[in-house]
Amino acid sequence: MLVIAFIPLSLLLLAAGFLVVAHVSGFVQSSRYNQRQNFSNMVIQRYMERIALAQGQLYQRKQELEAMSSKLSLSNQELGRLNEMKSKFLSMVVHDVRTPLASIRGFSELLAKRTGGVKETAYLKSIISSTDQLGHLISDLTDLAMIEAGKLKMEKATFEFYAMAADVLPGIAINAQKKGVELLVYELPAGTLVDGDKFRLSQVFMNLVNNAIKFTPSGKKVEISFRREGRYITTLVRDAGIGIHPSETRKIFEKFYQAKYQKDQKLRKLGWGLGLSIAQEIVRSHDGEIGASSPGLGKGSTFYFKVPALS
Ligand code: ADP
């Protein structure tokens, strides 16, 4: 009887034990799951807070940027207006100076022819050379004003390239002779045609050669040569003058820039640092290229410009 009662009783106890173990393990698992869930929620919330903060900062930056860009556009408008005023002022001054200058030069030449006095003649020559210098500055300033206003137009036509150089060489040769610089020209055989503004390209040519003469001491040489390179015709002007520091061979093409490493103040005073920047503009308008190289100060320089040729 006791044995009969013991078997179901022990089975019942075993089942109860299983039930308790199952409940406890279920409870432990669910509390672990809840812990993990809470942790993930916390992480998500932190990220959300950070995103909200970043969004706030982004909005603030956007507003700052908008304010800055509207200030910039106002400054740009102001700059444009000032630039226009400067160009107008420049062309007015240039126009009003040119006419009296021409009459000073004309009358000085007349007086120089009539006067017999040595001193008077010397004074009048000095007036004439000063008016020439001023005239040169005025034409450079006129070109600069036109470049800045986008009005420097090239009047292109087909011409013989060497004829352009040959036209201006006699005047340049007189300059070289006065300075005591030997001028060597390696002629370009006839037949190279260029479609361009002959007057403007001869201005570039004269600028390079006159600079070479200016920066070369008496007794030394300036050589002019020409080279056909593919579809381009290149003009090279090589001098044995004061040379250029390597850091300045590009800067000298900026407007109003005069080489700082060159010590000769007298030479600097003879110019305004405009010729090369104007020459660069002209060459670029012909889809060409201009540049300079020098082995260093005191070792001479070579300037070149190249433009496309037709034949
Ligand atoms: P500038 O009227 O002063 O000569 P440019 O624009 O023609 O103006 O030349 C700018 C500067 O480049 C000159 O002031 C000079 O310092 C330098 N430069 C030009 N040509 C030569 C050269 N052949 N040799 C040495 N330096 C030169």
GROMACS .gro file of C-alpha atoms and ligand atoms in nm:
model
  338
    1MET     CA    1   0.000   0.000   0.000
    2LEU     CA    2   0.280   0.237   0.098
    3VAL     CA    3   0.477   0.144  -0.214
    4ILE     CA    4   0.171   0.202  -0.430
    5ALA     CA    5   0.126   0.551  -0.281
    6PHE     CA    6   0.501   0.634  -0.305
    7ILE     CA    7   0.535   0.596  -0.684
    8PRO     CA    8   0.270   0.852  -0.791
    9LEU     CA    9   0.380   1.081  -0.507
   10SER     CA   10   0.742   1.078  -0.620
   11LEU     CA   11   0.632   1.131  -0.982
   12LEU     CA   12   0.428   1.429  -0.865
   13LEU     CA   13   0.726   1.571  -0.674
   14LEU     CA   14   0.951   1.523  -0.981
   15ALA     CA   15   0.703   1.705  -1.202
   16ALA     CA   16   0.675   1.988  -0.949
   17GLY     CA   17   1.056   2.011  -0.939
   18PHE     CA   18   1.069   2.035  -1.321
   19LEU     CA   19   0.804   2.304  -1.317
   20VAL     CA   20   0.997   2.511  -1.060
   21VAL     CA   21   1.326   2.477  -1.257
   22ALA     CA   22   1.149   2.576  -1.581
   23HIS     CA   23   0.990   2.882  -1.417
   24VAL     CA   24   1.317   2.995  -1.257
   25SER     CA   25   1.515   2.957  -1.583
   26GLY     CA   26   1.236   3.141  -1.776
   27PHE     CA   27   1.250   3.420  -1.522
   28VAL     CA   28   1.630   3.448  -1.544
   29GLN     CA   29   1.619   3.455  -1.926
   30SER     CA   30   1.346   3.716  -1.943
   31SER     CA   31   1.526   3.945  -1.697
   32ARG     CA   32   1.849   3.914  -1.908
   33TYR     CA   33   1.651   3.997  -2.221
   34ASN     CA   34   1.498   4.299  -2.048
   35GLN     CA   35   1.841   4.417  -1.940
   36ARG     CA   36   1.972   4.394  -2.298
   37GLN     CA   37   1.663   4.570  -2.430
   38ASN     CA   38   1.711   4.852  -2.177
   39PHE     CA   39   2.077   4.888  -2.275
   40SER     CA   40   1.993   4.906  -2.647
   41ASN     CA   41   1.721   5.163  -2.574
   42MET     CA   42   1.970   5.370  -2.381
   43VAL     CA   43   2.226   5.357  -2.666
   44ILE     CA   44   1.961   5.450  -2.922
   45GLN     CA   45   1.847   5.740  -2.706
   46ARG     CA   46   2.204   5.868  -2.674
   47TYR     CA   47   2.250   5.853  -3.052
   48MET     CA   48   1.920   6.035  -3.100
   49GLU     CA   49   2.037   6.307  -2.860
   50ARG     CA   50   2.366   6.340  -3.046
   51ILE     CA   51   2.188   6.356  -3.384
   52ALA     CA   52   1.956   6.625  -3.249
   53LEU     CA   53   2.257   6.824  -3.123
   54ALA     CA   54   2.438   6.788  -3.457
   55GLN     CA   55   2.123   6.897  -3.641
   56GLY     CA   56   2.103   7.207  -3.421
   57GLN     CA   57   2.468   7.290  -3.489
   58LEU     CA   58   2.419   7.230  -3.860
   59TYR     CA   59   2.125   7.467  -3.868
   60GLN     CA   60   2.327   7.732  -3.684
   61ARG     CA   61   2.621   7.694  -3.926
   62LYS     CA   62   2.383   7.717  -4.221
   63GLN     CA   63   2.244   8.044  -4.088
   64GLU     CA   64   2.598   8.179  -4.030
   65LEU     CA   65   2.695   8.077  -4.385
   66GLU     CA   66   2.388   8.247  -4.529
   67ALA     CA   67   2.474   8.568  -4.340
   68MET     CA   68   2.836   8.553  -4.459
   69SER     CA   69   2.740   8.487  -4.821
   70SER     CA   70   2.499   8.783  -4.826
   71LYS     CA   71   2.778   9.004  -4.679
   72LEU     CA   72   3.016   8.872  -4.946
   73SER     CA   73   2.774   8.948  -5.225
   74LEU     CA   74   2.733   9.306  -5.089
   75SER     CA   75   3.114   9.349  -5.077
   76ASN     CA   76   3.138   9.211  -5.430
   77GLN     CA   77   2.885   9.464  -5.555
   78GLU     CA   78   3.076   9.743  -5.379
   79LEU     CA   79   3.407   9.621  -5.526
   80GLY     CA   80   3.256   9.608  -5.875
   81ARG     CA   81   3.129   9.966  -5.834
   82LEU     CA   82   3.470  10.090  -5.710
   83ASN     CA   83   3.647   9.910  -5.994
   84GLU     CA   84   3.420  10.073  -6.248
   85MET     CA   85   3.484  10.416  -6.089
   86LYS     CA   86   3.859  10.353  -6.099
   87SER     CA   87   3.849  10.258  -6.468
   88LYS     CA   88   3.640  10.566  -6.555
   89PHE     CA   89   3.874  10.790  -6.353
   90LEU     CA   90   4.178  10.636  -6.521
   91SER     CA   91   4.047  10.686  -6.873
   92MET     CA   92   3.943  11.049  -6.791
   93VAL     CA   93   4.289  11.132  -6.653
   94VAL     CA   94   4.463  10.961  -6.942
   95HIS     CA   95   4.256  11.155  -7.195
   96ASP     CA   96   4.307  11.490  -7.022
   97VAL     CA   97   4.684  11.447  -6.987
   98ARG     CA   98   4.756  11.321  -7.336
   99THR     CA   99   4.655  11.641  -7.520
  100PRO     CA  100   4.862  11.893  -7.316
  101LEU     CA  101   5.153  11.650  -7.320
  102ALA     CA  102   5.149  11.638  -7.699
  103SER     CA  103   5.159  12.017  -7.718
  104ILE     CA  104   5.448  12.039  -7.463
  105ARG     CA  105   5.645  11.794  -7.677
  106GLY     CA  106   5.560  11.966  -8.003
  107PHE     CA  107   5.657  12.317  -7.882
  108SER     CA  108   5.976  12.187  -7.717
  109GLU     CA  109   6.082  12.029  -8.047
  110LEU     CA  110   6.011  12.356  -8.226
  111LEU     CA  111   6.213  12.557  -7.974
  112ALA     CA  112   6.499  12.304  -7.984
  113LYS     CA  113   6.525  12.359  -8.360
  114ARG     CA  114   6.531  12.742  -8.327
  115THR     CA  115   6.752  12.793  -8.025
  116GLY     CA  116   7.127  12.807  -8.069
  117GLY     CA  117   7.224  12.784  -7.699
  118VAL     CA  118   7.388  12.460  -7.586
  119LYS     CA  119   7.228  12.469  -7.240
  120GLU     CA  120   6.884  12.552  -7.379
  121THR     CA  121   6.910  12.266  -7.627
  122ALA     CA  122   7.004  12.025  -7.346
  123TYR     CA  123   6.711  12.143  -7.131
  124LEU     CA  124   6.470  12.107  -7.420
  125LYS     CA  125   6.599  11.755  -7.495
  126SER     CA  126   6.540  11.664  -7.134
  127ILE     CA  127   6.181  11.801  -7.154
  128ILE     CA  128   6.123  11.595  -7.470
  129SER     CA  129   6.255  11.272  -7.318
  130SER     CA  130   6.048  11.329  -7.001
  131THR     CA  131   5.732  11.384  -7.208
  132ASP     CA  132   5.814  11.063  -7.398
  133GLN     CA  133   5.841  10.876  -7.070
  134LEU     CA  134   5.510  11.020  -6.951
  135GLY     CA  135   5.352  10.938  -7.288
  136HIS     CA  136   5.470  10.580  -7.249
  137LEU     CA  137   5.316  10.554  -6.902
  138ILE     CA  138   4.990  10.698  -7.030
  139SER     CA  139   4.964  10.449  -7.313
  140ASP     CA  140   5.040  10.162  -7.068
  141LEU     CA  141   4.771  10.293  -6.831
  142THR     CA  142   4.524  10.321  -7.120
  143ASP     CA  143   4.595   9.957  -7.214
  144LEU     CA  144   4.557   9.851  -6.851
  145ALA     CA  145   4.221  10.032  -6.820
  146MET     CA  146   4.104   9.861  -7.141
  147ILE     CA  147   4.220   9.518  -7.020
  148GLU     CA  148   4.037   9.566  -6.689
  149ALA     CA  149   3.722   9.679  -6.865
  150GLY     CA  150   3.752   9.380  -7.103
  151LYS     CA  151   3.780   9.622  -7.396
  152LEU     CA  152   4.127   9.542  -7.526
  153LYS     CA  153   4.016   9.412  -7.864
  154MET     CA  154   4.254   9.251  -8.111
  155GLU     CA  155   4.213   9.358  -8.472
  156LYS     CA  156   4.328   9.043  -8.641
  157ALA     CA  157   4.444   9.009  -9.002
  158THR     CA  158   4.693   8.787  -9.183
  159PHE     CA  159   5.049   8.925  -9.195
  160GLU     CA  160   5.408   8.817  -9.253
  161PHE     CA  161   5.554   8.761  -8.907
  162TYR     CA  162   5.912   8.868  -8.975
  163ALA     CA  163   5.792   9.183  -9.157
  164MET     CA  164   5.632   9.289  -8.827
  165ALA     CA  165   5.968   9.260  -8.652
  166ALA     CA  166   6.161   9.419  -8.940
  167ASP     CA  167   5.932   9.726  -8.927
  168VAL     CA  168   6.028   9.811  -8.569
  169LEU     CA  169   6.389   9.689  -8.564
  170PRO     CA  170   6.550  10.011  -8.698
  171GLY     CA  171   6.406  10.214  -8.407
  172ILE     CA  172   6.516   9.948  -8.157
  173ALA     CA  173   6.866   9.940  -8.312
  174ILE     CA  174   6.904  10.314  -8.243
  175ASN     CA  175   6.816  10.249  -7.876
  176ALA     CA  176   7.075   9.972  -7.855
  177GLN     CA  177   7.338  10.188  -8.019
  178LYS     CA  178   7.273  10.476  -7.776
  179LYS     CA  179   7.313  10.237  -7.484
  180GLY     CA  180   7.626  10.073  -7.632
  181VAL     CA  181   7.459   9.731  -7.647
  182GLU     CA  182   7.530   9.504  -7.944
  183LEU     CA  183   7.209   9.388  -8.113
  184LEU     CA  184   7.225   9.059  -8.306
  185VAL     CA  185   6.928   8.952  -8.514
  186TYR     CA  186   6.899   8.601  -8.660
  187GLU     CA  187   6.643   8.665  -8.930
  188LEU     CA  188   6.341   8.445  -8.990
  189PRO     CA  189   6.313   8.332  -9.354
  190ALA     CA  190   6.008   8.485  -9.526
  191GLY     CA  191   5.690   8.282  -9.544
  192THR     CA  192   5.564   8.258  -9.186
  193LEU     CA  193   5.213   8.398  -9.182
  194VAL     CA  194   5.021   8.479  -8.866
  195ASP     CA  195   4.658   8.570  -8.815
  196GLY     CA  196   4.678   8.835  -8.545
  197ASP     CA  197   4.691   9.199  -8.444
  198LYS     CA  198   5.016   9.318  -8.602
  199PHE     CA  199   5.030   9.640  -8.400
  200ARG     CA  200   4.975   9.462  -8.066
  201LEU     CA  201   5.222   9.181  -8.143
  202SER     CA  202   5.486   9.435  -8.241
  203GLN     CA  203   5.417   9.602  -7.904
  204VAL     CA  204   5.503   9.269  -7.735
  205PHE     CA  205   5.816   9.229  -7.948
  206MET     CA  206   5.933   9.585  -7.872
  207ASN     CA  207   5.865   9.544  -7.502
  208LEU     CA  208   6.082   9.232  -7.478
  209VAL     CA  209   6.368   9.373  -7.686
  210ASN     CA  210   6.364   9.719  -7.525
  211ASN     CA  211   6.364   9.557  -7.179
  212ALA     CA  212   6.659   9.340  -7.282
  213ILE     CA  213   6.850   9.653  -7.391
  214LYS     CA  214   6.747   9.840  -7.076
  215PHE     CA  215   6.865   9.566  -6.839
  216THR     CA  216   7.191   9.491  -7.024
  217PRO     CA  217   7.506   9.691  -6.948
  218SER     CA  218   7.692   9.864  -7.226
  219GLY     CA  219   7.942   9.644  -7.413
  220LYS     CA  220   7.725   9.331  -7.384
  221LYS     CA  221   7.495   9.156  -7.633
  222VAL     CA  222   7.124   9.112  -7.697
  223GLU     CA  223   7.029   8.838  -7.942
  224ILE     CA  224   6.697   8.802  -8.123
  225SER     CA  225   6.607   8.474  -8.290
  226PHE     CA  226   6.298   8.294  -8.421
  227ARG     CA  227   6.203   7.929  -8.415
  228ARG     CA  228   5.926   7.725  -8.574
  229GLU     CA  229   5.788   7.473  -8.322
  230GLY     CA  230   5.501   7.269  -8.463
  231ARG     CA  231   5.227   7.512  -8.557
  232TYR     CA  232   5.382   7.789  -8.347
  233ILE     CA  233   5.632   8.062  -8.426
  234THR     CA  234   5.848   8.145  -8.126
  235THR     CA  235   6.043   8.468  -8.079
  236LEU     CA  236   6.339   8.450  -7.840
  237VAL     CA  237   6.514   8.752  -7.690
  238ARG     CA  238   6.832   8.662  -7.505
  239ASP     CA  239   7.039   8.915  -7.313
  240ALA     CA  240   7.359   8.918  -7.111
  241GLY     CA  241   7.213   9.158  -6.855
  242ILE     CA  242   7.135   9.171  -6.484
  243GLY     CA  243   6.933   8.845  -6.487
  244ILE     CA  244   6.633   8.751  -6.272
  245HIS     CA  245   6.612   8.562  -5.942
  246PRO     CA  246   6.444   8.220  -6.004
  247SER     CA  247   6.157   8.309  -5.766
  248GLU     CA  248   6.061   8.607  -5.981
  249THR     CA  249   6.057   8.480  -6.340
  250ARG     CA  250   5.677   8.440  -6.320
  251LYS     CA  251   5.595   8.728  -6.088
  252ILE     CA  252   5.738   8.989  -6.327
  253PHE     CA  253   5.434   8.923  -6.550
  254GLU     CA  254   5.200   9.055  -6.279
  255LYS     CA  255   5.089   9.415  -6.318
  256PHE     CA  256   5.303   9.677  -6.141
  257TYR     CA  257   5.555   9.410  -6.039
  258GLN     CA  258   5.923   9.496  -6.063
  259ALA     CA  259   6.184   9.239  -5.959
  260LYS     CA  260   6.280   9.295  -5.594
  261TYR     CA  261   6.613   9.111  -5.599
  262GLN     CA  262   6.751   9.346  -5.863
  263LYS     CA  263   6.940   9.618  -5.682
  264ASP     CA  264   6.956   9.884  -5.953
  265GLN     CA  265   6.715  10.158  -5.838
  266LYS     CA  266   6.787  10.375  -6.144
  267LEU     CA  267   6.666  10.102  -6.381
  268ARG     CA  268   6.358  10.045  -6.169
  269LYS     CA  269   6.265  10.411  -6.189
  270LEU     CA  270   6.265  10.391  -6.569
  271GLY     CA  271   5.948  10.179  -6.566
  272TRP     CA  272   5.628  10.093  -6.378
  273GLY     CA  273   5.612   9.717  -6.411
  274LEU     CA  274   5.327   9.726  -6.663
  275GLY     CA  275   5.481   9.628  -6.998
  276LEU     CA  276   5.505   9.253  -6.937
  277SER     CA  277   5.155   9.220  -6.791
  278ILE     CA  278   5.013   9.394  -7.099
  279ALA     CA  279   5.231   9.179  -7.328
  280GLN     CA  280   5.098   8.868  -7.152
  281GLU     CA  281   4.739   8.978  -7.210
  282ILE     CA  282   4.807   9.040  -7.580
  283VAL     CA  283   4.981   8.703  -7.629
  284ARG     CA  284   4.700   8.520  -7.448
  285SER     CA  285   4.445   8.688  -7.677
  286HIS     CA  286   4.632   8.518  -7.963
  287ASP     CA  287   4.616   8.174  -7.794
  288GLY     CA  288   4.989   8.201  -7.741
  289GLU     CA  289   5.234   8.180  -7.457
  290ILE     CA  290   5.493   8.414  -7.304
  291GLY     CA  291   5.763   8.345  -7.046
  292ALA     CA  292   6.110   8.411  -6.912
  293SER     CA  293   6.402   8.214  -6.779
  294SER     CA  294   6.732   8.311  -6.626
  295PRO     CA  295   7.027   8.116  -6.485
  296GLY     CA  296   7.027   8.371  -6.198
  297LEU     CA  297   7.110   8.726  -6.098
  298GLY     CA  298   7.390   8.876  -6.308
  299LYS     CA  299   7.370   8.591  -6.559
  300GLY     CA  300   7.134   8.732  -6.823
  301SER     CA  301   6.782   8.623  -6.919
  302THR     CA  302   6.586   8.484  -7.210
  303PHE     CA  303   6.233   8.597  -7.283
  304TYR     CA  304   6.010   8.428  -7.538
  305PHE     CA  305   5.663   8.454  -7.681
  306LYS     CA  306   5.493   8.215  -7.919
  307VAL     CA  307   5.180   8.248  -8.129
  308PRO     CA  308   5.014   8.010  -8.374
  309ALA     CA  309   5.126   8.046  -8.736
  310LEU     CA  310   4.915   7.986  -9.045
  311SER     CA  311   5.196   7.854  -9.262
  312ADP     P1  312   5.913   9.787  -6.650
  312ADP     O1  313   5.849   9.905  -6.711
  312ADP     O2  314   5.938   9.801  -6.503
  312ADP     O3  315   6.032   9.736  -6.726
  312ADP     P2  316   5.796   9.536  -6.731
  312ADP     O4  317   5.659   9.481  -6.702
  312ADP     O5  318   5.835   9.547  -6.874
  312ADP     O6  319   5.800   9.676  -6.657
  312ADP     O7  320   5.901   9.447  -6.654
  312ADP     C1  321   5.876   9.412  -6.519
  312ADP     C2  322   6.005   9.380  -6.448
  312ADP     O8  323   6.064   9.262  -6.502
  312ADP     C3  324   6.113   9.486  -6.464
  312ADP     O9  325   6.094   9.591  -6.375
  312ADP     C4  326   6.237   9.404  -6.431
  312ADP    O10  327   6.251   9.389  -6.292
  312ADP     C5  328   6.204   9.266  -6.489
  312ADP     N1  329   6.260   9.249  -6.627
  312ADP     C6  330   6.198   9.263  -6.744
  312ADP     N2  331   6.281   9.236  -6.847
  312ADP     C7  332   6.398   9.203  -6.793
  312ADP     C8  333   6.526   9.163  -6.846
  312ADP     N3  334   6.545   9.151  -6.976
  312ADP     N4  335   6.625   9.136  -6.758
  312ADP     C9  336   6.607   9.144  -6.626
  312ADP     N5  337   6.490   9.181  -6.570
  312ADP    C10  338   6.387   9.210  -6.652
   0.00000   0.00000   0.00000
